[in-house]
PDB file of C-alpha atoms in Angstrom:
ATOM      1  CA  UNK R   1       0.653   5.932  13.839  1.00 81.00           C
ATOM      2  CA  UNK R   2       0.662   4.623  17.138  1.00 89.00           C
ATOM      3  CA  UNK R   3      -2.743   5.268  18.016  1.00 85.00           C
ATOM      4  CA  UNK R   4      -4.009   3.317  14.748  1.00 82.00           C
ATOM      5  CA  UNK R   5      -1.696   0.392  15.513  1.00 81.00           C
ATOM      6  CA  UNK R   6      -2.841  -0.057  19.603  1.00 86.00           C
ATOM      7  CA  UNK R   7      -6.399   0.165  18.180  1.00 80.00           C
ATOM      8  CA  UNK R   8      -5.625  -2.911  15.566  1.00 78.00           C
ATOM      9  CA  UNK R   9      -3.682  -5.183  18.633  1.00 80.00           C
ATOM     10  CA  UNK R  10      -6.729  -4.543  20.670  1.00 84.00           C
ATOM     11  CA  UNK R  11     -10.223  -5.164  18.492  1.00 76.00           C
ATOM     12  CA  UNK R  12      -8.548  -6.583  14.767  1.00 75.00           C
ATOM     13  CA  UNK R  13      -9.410 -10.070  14.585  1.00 80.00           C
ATOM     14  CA  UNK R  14      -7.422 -12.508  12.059  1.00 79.00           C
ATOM     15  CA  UNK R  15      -9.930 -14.242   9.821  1.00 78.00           C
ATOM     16  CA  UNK R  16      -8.582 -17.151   7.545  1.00 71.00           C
ATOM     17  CA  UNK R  17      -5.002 -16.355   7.215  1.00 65.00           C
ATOM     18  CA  UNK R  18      -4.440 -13.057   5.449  1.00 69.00           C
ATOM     19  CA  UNK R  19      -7.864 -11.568   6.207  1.00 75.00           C
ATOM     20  CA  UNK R  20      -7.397  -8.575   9.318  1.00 76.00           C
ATOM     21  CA  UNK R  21     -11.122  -7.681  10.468  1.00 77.00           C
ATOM     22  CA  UNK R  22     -11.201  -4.285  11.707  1.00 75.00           C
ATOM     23  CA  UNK R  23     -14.938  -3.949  11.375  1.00 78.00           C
ATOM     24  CA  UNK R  24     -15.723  -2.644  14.833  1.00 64.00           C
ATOM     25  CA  UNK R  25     -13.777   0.573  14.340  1.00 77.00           C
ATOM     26  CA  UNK R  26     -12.873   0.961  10.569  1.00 72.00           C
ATOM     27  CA  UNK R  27     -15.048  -0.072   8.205  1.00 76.00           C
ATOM     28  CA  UNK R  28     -18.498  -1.376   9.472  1.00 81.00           C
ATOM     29  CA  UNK R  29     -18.328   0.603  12.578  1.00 79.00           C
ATOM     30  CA  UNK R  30     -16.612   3.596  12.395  1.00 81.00           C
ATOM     31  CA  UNK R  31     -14.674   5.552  15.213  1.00 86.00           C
ATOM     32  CA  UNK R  32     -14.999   9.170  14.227  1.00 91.00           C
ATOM     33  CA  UNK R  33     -12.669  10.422  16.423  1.00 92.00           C
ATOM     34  CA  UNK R  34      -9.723   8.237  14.877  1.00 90.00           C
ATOM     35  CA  UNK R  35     -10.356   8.877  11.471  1.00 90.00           C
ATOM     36  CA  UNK R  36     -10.348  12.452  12.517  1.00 94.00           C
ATOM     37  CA  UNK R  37      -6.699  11.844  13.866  1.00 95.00           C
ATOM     38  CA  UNK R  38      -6.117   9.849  10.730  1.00 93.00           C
ATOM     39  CA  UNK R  39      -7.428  12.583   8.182  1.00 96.00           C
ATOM     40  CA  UNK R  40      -4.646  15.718   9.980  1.00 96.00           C
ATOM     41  CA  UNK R  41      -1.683  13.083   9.938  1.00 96.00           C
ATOM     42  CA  UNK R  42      -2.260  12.316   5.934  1.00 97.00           C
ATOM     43  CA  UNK R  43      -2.503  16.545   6.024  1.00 97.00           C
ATOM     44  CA  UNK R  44       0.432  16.668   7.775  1.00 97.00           C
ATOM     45  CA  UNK R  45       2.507  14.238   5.614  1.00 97.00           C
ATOM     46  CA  UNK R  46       0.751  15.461   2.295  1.00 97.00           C
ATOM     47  CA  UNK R  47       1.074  19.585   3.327  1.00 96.00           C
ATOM     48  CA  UNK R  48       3.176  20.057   0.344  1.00 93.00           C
ATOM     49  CA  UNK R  49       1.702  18.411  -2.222  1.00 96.00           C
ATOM     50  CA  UNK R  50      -0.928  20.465  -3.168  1.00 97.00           C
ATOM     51  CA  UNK R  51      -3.732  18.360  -2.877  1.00 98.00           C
ATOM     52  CA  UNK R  52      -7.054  19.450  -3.954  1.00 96.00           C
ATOM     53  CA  UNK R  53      -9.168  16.116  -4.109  1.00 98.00           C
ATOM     54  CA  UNK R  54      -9.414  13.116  -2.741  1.00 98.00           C
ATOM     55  CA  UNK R  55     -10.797   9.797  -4.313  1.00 98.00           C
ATOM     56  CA  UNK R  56     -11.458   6.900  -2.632  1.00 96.00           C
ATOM     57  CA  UNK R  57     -13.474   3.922  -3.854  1.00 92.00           C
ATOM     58  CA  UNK R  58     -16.910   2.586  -2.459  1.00 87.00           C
ATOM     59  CA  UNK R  59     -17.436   1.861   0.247  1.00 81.00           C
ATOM     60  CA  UNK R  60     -15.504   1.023   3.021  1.00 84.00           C
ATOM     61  CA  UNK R  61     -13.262   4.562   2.180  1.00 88.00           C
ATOM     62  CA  UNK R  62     -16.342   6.417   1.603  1.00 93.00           C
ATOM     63  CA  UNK R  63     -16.234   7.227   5.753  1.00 92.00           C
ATOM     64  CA  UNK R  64     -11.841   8.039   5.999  1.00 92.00           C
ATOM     65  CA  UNK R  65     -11.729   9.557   2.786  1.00 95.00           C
ATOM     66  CA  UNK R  66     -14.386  12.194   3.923  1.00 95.00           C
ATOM     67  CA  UNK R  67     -12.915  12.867   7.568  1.00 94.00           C
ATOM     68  CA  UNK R  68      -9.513  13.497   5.450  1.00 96.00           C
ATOM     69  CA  UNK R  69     -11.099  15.795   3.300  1.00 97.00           C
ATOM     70  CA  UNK R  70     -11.741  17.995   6.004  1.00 96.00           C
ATOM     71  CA  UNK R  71      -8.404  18.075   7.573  1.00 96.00           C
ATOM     72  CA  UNK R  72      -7.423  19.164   3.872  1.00 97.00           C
ATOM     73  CA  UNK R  73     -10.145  21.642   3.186  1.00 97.00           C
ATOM     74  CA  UNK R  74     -10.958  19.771  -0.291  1.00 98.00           C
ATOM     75  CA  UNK R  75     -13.841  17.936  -1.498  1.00 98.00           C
ATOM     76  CA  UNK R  76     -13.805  14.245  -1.779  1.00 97.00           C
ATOM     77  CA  UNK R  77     -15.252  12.281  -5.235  1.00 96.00           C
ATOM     78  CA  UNK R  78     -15.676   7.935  -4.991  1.00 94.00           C
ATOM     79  CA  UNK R  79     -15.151   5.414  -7.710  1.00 93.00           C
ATOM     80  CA  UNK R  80     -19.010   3.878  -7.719  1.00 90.00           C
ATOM     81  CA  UNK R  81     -19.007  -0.078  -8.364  1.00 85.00           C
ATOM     82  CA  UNK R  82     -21.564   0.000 -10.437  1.00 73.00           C
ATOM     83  CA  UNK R  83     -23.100   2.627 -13.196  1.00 72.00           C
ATOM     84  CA  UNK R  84     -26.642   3.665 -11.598  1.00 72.00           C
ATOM     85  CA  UNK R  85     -28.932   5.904 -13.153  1.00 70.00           C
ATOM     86  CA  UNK R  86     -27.584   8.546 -10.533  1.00 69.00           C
ATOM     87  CA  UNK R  87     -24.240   8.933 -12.636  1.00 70.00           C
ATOM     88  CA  UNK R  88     -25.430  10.725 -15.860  1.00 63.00           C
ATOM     89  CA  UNK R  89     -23.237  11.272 -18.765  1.00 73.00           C
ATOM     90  CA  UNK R  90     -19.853  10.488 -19.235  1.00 91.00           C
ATOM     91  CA  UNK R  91     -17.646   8.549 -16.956  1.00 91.00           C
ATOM     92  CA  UNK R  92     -14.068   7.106 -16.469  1.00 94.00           C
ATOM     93  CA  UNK R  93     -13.661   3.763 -15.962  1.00 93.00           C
ATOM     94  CA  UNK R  94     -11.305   1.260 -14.612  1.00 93.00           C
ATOM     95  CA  UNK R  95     -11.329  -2.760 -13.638  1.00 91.00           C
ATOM     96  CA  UNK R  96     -10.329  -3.661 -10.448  1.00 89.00           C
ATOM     97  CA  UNK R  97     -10.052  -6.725  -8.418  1.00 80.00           C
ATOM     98  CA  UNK R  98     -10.869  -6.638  -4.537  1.00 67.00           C
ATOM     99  CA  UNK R  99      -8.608  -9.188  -2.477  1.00 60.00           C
ATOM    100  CA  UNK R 100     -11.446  -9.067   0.311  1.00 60.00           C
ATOM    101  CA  UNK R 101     -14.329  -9.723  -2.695  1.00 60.00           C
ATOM    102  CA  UNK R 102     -12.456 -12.884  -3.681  1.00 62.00           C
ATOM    103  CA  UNK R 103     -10.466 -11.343  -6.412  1.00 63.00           C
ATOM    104  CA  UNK R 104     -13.039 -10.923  -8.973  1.00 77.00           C
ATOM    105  CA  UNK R 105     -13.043  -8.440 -11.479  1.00 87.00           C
ATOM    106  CA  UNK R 106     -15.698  -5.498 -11.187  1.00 88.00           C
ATOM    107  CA  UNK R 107     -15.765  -1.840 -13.185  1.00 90.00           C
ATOM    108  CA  UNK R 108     -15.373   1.270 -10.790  1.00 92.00           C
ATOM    109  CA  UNK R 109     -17.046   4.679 -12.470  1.00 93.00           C
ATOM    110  CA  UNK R 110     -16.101   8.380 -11.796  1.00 94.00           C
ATOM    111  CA  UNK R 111     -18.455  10.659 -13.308  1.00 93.00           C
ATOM    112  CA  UNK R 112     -16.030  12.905 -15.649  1.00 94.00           C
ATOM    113  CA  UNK R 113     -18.571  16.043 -13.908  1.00 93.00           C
ATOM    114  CA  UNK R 114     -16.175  15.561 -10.667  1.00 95.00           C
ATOM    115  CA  UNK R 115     -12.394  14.959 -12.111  1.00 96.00           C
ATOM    116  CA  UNK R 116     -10.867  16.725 -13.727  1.00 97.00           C
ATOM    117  CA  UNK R 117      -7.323  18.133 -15.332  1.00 97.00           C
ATOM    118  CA  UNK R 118      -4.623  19.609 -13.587  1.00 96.00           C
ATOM    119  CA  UNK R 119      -6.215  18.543 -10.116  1.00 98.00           C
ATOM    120  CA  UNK R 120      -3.975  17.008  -7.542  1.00 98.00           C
ATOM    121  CA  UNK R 121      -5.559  13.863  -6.087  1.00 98.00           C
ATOM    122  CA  UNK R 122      -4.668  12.207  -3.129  1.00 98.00           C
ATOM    123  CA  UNK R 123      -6.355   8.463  -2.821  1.00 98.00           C
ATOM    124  CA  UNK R 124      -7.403   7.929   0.260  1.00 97.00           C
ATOM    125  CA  UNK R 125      -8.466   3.848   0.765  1.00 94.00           C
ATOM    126  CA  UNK R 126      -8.596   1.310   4.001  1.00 91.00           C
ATOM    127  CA  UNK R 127      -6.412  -1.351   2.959  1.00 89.00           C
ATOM    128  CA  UNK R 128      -3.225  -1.666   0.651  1.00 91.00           C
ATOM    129  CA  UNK R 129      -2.712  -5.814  -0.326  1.00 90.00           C
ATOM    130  CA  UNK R 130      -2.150  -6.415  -3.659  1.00 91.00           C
ATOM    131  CA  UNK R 131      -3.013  -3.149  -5.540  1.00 93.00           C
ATOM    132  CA  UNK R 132      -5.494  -4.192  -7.818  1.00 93.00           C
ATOM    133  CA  UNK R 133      -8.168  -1.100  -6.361  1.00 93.00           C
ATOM    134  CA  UNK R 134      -5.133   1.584  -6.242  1.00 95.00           C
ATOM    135  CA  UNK R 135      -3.717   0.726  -9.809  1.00 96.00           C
ATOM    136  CA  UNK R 136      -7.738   1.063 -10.684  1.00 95.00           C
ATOM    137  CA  UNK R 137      -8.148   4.438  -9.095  1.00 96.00           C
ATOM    138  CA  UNK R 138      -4.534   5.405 -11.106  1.00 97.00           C
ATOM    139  CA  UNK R 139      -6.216   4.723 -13.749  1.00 97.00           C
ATOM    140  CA  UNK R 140      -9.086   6.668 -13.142  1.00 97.00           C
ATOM    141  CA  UNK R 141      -6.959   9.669 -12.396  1.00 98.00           C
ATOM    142  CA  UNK R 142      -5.064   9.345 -15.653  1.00 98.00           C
ATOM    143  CA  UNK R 143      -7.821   9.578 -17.485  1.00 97.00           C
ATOM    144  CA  UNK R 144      -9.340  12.232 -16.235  1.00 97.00           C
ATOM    145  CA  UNK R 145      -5.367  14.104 -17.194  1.00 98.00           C
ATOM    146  CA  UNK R 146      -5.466  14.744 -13.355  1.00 98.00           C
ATOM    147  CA  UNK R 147      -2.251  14.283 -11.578  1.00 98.00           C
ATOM    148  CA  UNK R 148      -1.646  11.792  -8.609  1.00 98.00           C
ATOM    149  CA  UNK R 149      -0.607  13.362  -5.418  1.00 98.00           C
ATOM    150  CA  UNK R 150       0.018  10.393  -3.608  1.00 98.00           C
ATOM    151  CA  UNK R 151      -1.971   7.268  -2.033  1.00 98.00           C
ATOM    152  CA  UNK R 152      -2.554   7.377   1.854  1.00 97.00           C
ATOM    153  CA  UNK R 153      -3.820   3.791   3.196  1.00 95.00           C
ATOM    154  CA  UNK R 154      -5.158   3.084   6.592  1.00 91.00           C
ATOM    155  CA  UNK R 155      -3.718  -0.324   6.626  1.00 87.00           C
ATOM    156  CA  UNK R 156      -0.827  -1.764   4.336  1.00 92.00           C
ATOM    157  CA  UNK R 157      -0.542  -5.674   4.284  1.00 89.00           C
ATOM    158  CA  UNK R 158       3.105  -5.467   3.932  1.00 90.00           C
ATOM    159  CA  UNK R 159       3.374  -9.697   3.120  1.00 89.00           C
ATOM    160  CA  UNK R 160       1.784  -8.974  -0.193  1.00 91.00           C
ATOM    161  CA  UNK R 161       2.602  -7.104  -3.280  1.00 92.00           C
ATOM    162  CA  UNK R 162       1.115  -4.266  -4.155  1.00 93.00           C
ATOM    163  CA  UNK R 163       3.217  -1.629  -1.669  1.00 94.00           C
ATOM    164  CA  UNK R 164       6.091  -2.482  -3.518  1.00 95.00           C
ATOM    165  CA  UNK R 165       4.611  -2.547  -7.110  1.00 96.00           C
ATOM    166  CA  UNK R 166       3.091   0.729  -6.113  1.00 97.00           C
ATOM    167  CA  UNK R 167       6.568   2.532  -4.930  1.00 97.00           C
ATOM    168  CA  UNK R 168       8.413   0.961  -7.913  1.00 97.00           C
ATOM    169  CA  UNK R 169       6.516   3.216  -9.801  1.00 96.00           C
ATOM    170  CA  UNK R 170       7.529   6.045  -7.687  1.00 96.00           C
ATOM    171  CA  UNK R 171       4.449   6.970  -5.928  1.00 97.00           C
ATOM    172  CA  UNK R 172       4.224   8.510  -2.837  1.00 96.00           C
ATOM    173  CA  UNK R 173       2.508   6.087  -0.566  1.00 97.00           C
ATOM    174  CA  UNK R 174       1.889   6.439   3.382  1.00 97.00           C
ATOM    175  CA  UNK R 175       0.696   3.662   4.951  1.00 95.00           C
ATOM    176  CA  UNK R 176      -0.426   4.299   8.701  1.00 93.00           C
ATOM    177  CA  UNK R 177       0.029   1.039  10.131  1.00 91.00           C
ATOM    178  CA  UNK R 178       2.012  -1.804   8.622  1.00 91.00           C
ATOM    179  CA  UNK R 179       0.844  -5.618   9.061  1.00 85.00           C
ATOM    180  CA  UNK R 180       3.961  -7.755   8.623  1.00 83.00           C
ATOM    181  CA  UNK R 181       1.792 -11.210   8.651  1.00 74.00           C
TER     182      UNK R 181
END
């Protein structure tokens, strides 16, 4: 997405070697008006898929994953990082490990109220590095005996692994910009 990509050559920042900071239009700030054009290209590349939910997790796809949602017409439900009295009842569960948290394990919850079978989820998430969060959020999904519609990312970090673990499995994955290094 060429948009997306100008955007990331003109305010991304390299922090520390494999770190991209995008924080003053993705995910601290948030330009509205990109994620809308964001949200109707993943409708566009997802039309026949039959999406009828989106997941994301907490919280820097909280923001894209809802602006999707509307260019789909579906609702959008997020993996919580922590179990707060808010989530009553039974959940699914999953670990993950963040790259940008220093790779430490943490539990994501989905209340079992908002997933369920036979859906058609599309994960909708910032970043794509190693995988860790999307293999989570699989997880998630196959639990709840939904089916995985695909994974739309924002950005892919195409020098580490987890694009290609994640197609190896066969998923249908669309990245909108690609970092090479």
């Amino acid at each position: 997405m060429k948009l997306l990509e100008e955007r990331i050559r003109k305010d991304g920042k390299i922090k520390g070697g494999d770190v991209l900071k995008v924080d003053s239009f993705l995910n601290h700030q948030m330009d509205v008006e990109l994620f809308a054009r964001m949200g109707e290209e993943w409708a566009r590349l997802y039309a026949g898929e039959g999406v009828n939910k989106i997941l994301t997790i907490e919280a820097s796809g909280i923001g894209i994953a809802c602006v999707a949602a509307q260019a789909f017409r579906v609702p959008v439900v997020f993996a919580k990082k922590s179990k707060t009295k808010n989530i009553a009842g039974d959940v699914y569960t999953a670990q993950v490990e963040s790259f940008t948290q220093g790779k430490r394990p943490y539990p994501i919850f989905v209340s079992k109220e908002f997933l369920h079978p036979g859906e058609r989820v599309l994960l909708i998430d910032d970043f794509l590095a190693n995988g860790n969060a999307a293999l989570g959020a699989i997880e998630l999904i196959d639990q709840a005996g939904a089916q995985l519609a695909g994974m739309g990312f924002i950005i892919e970090k195409a020098f580490q692994q987890g694009g290609g673990i994640l197609r190896d499995r066969g998923i249908h994955i669309e990245s909108l910009a690609m970092i090479d290094s």
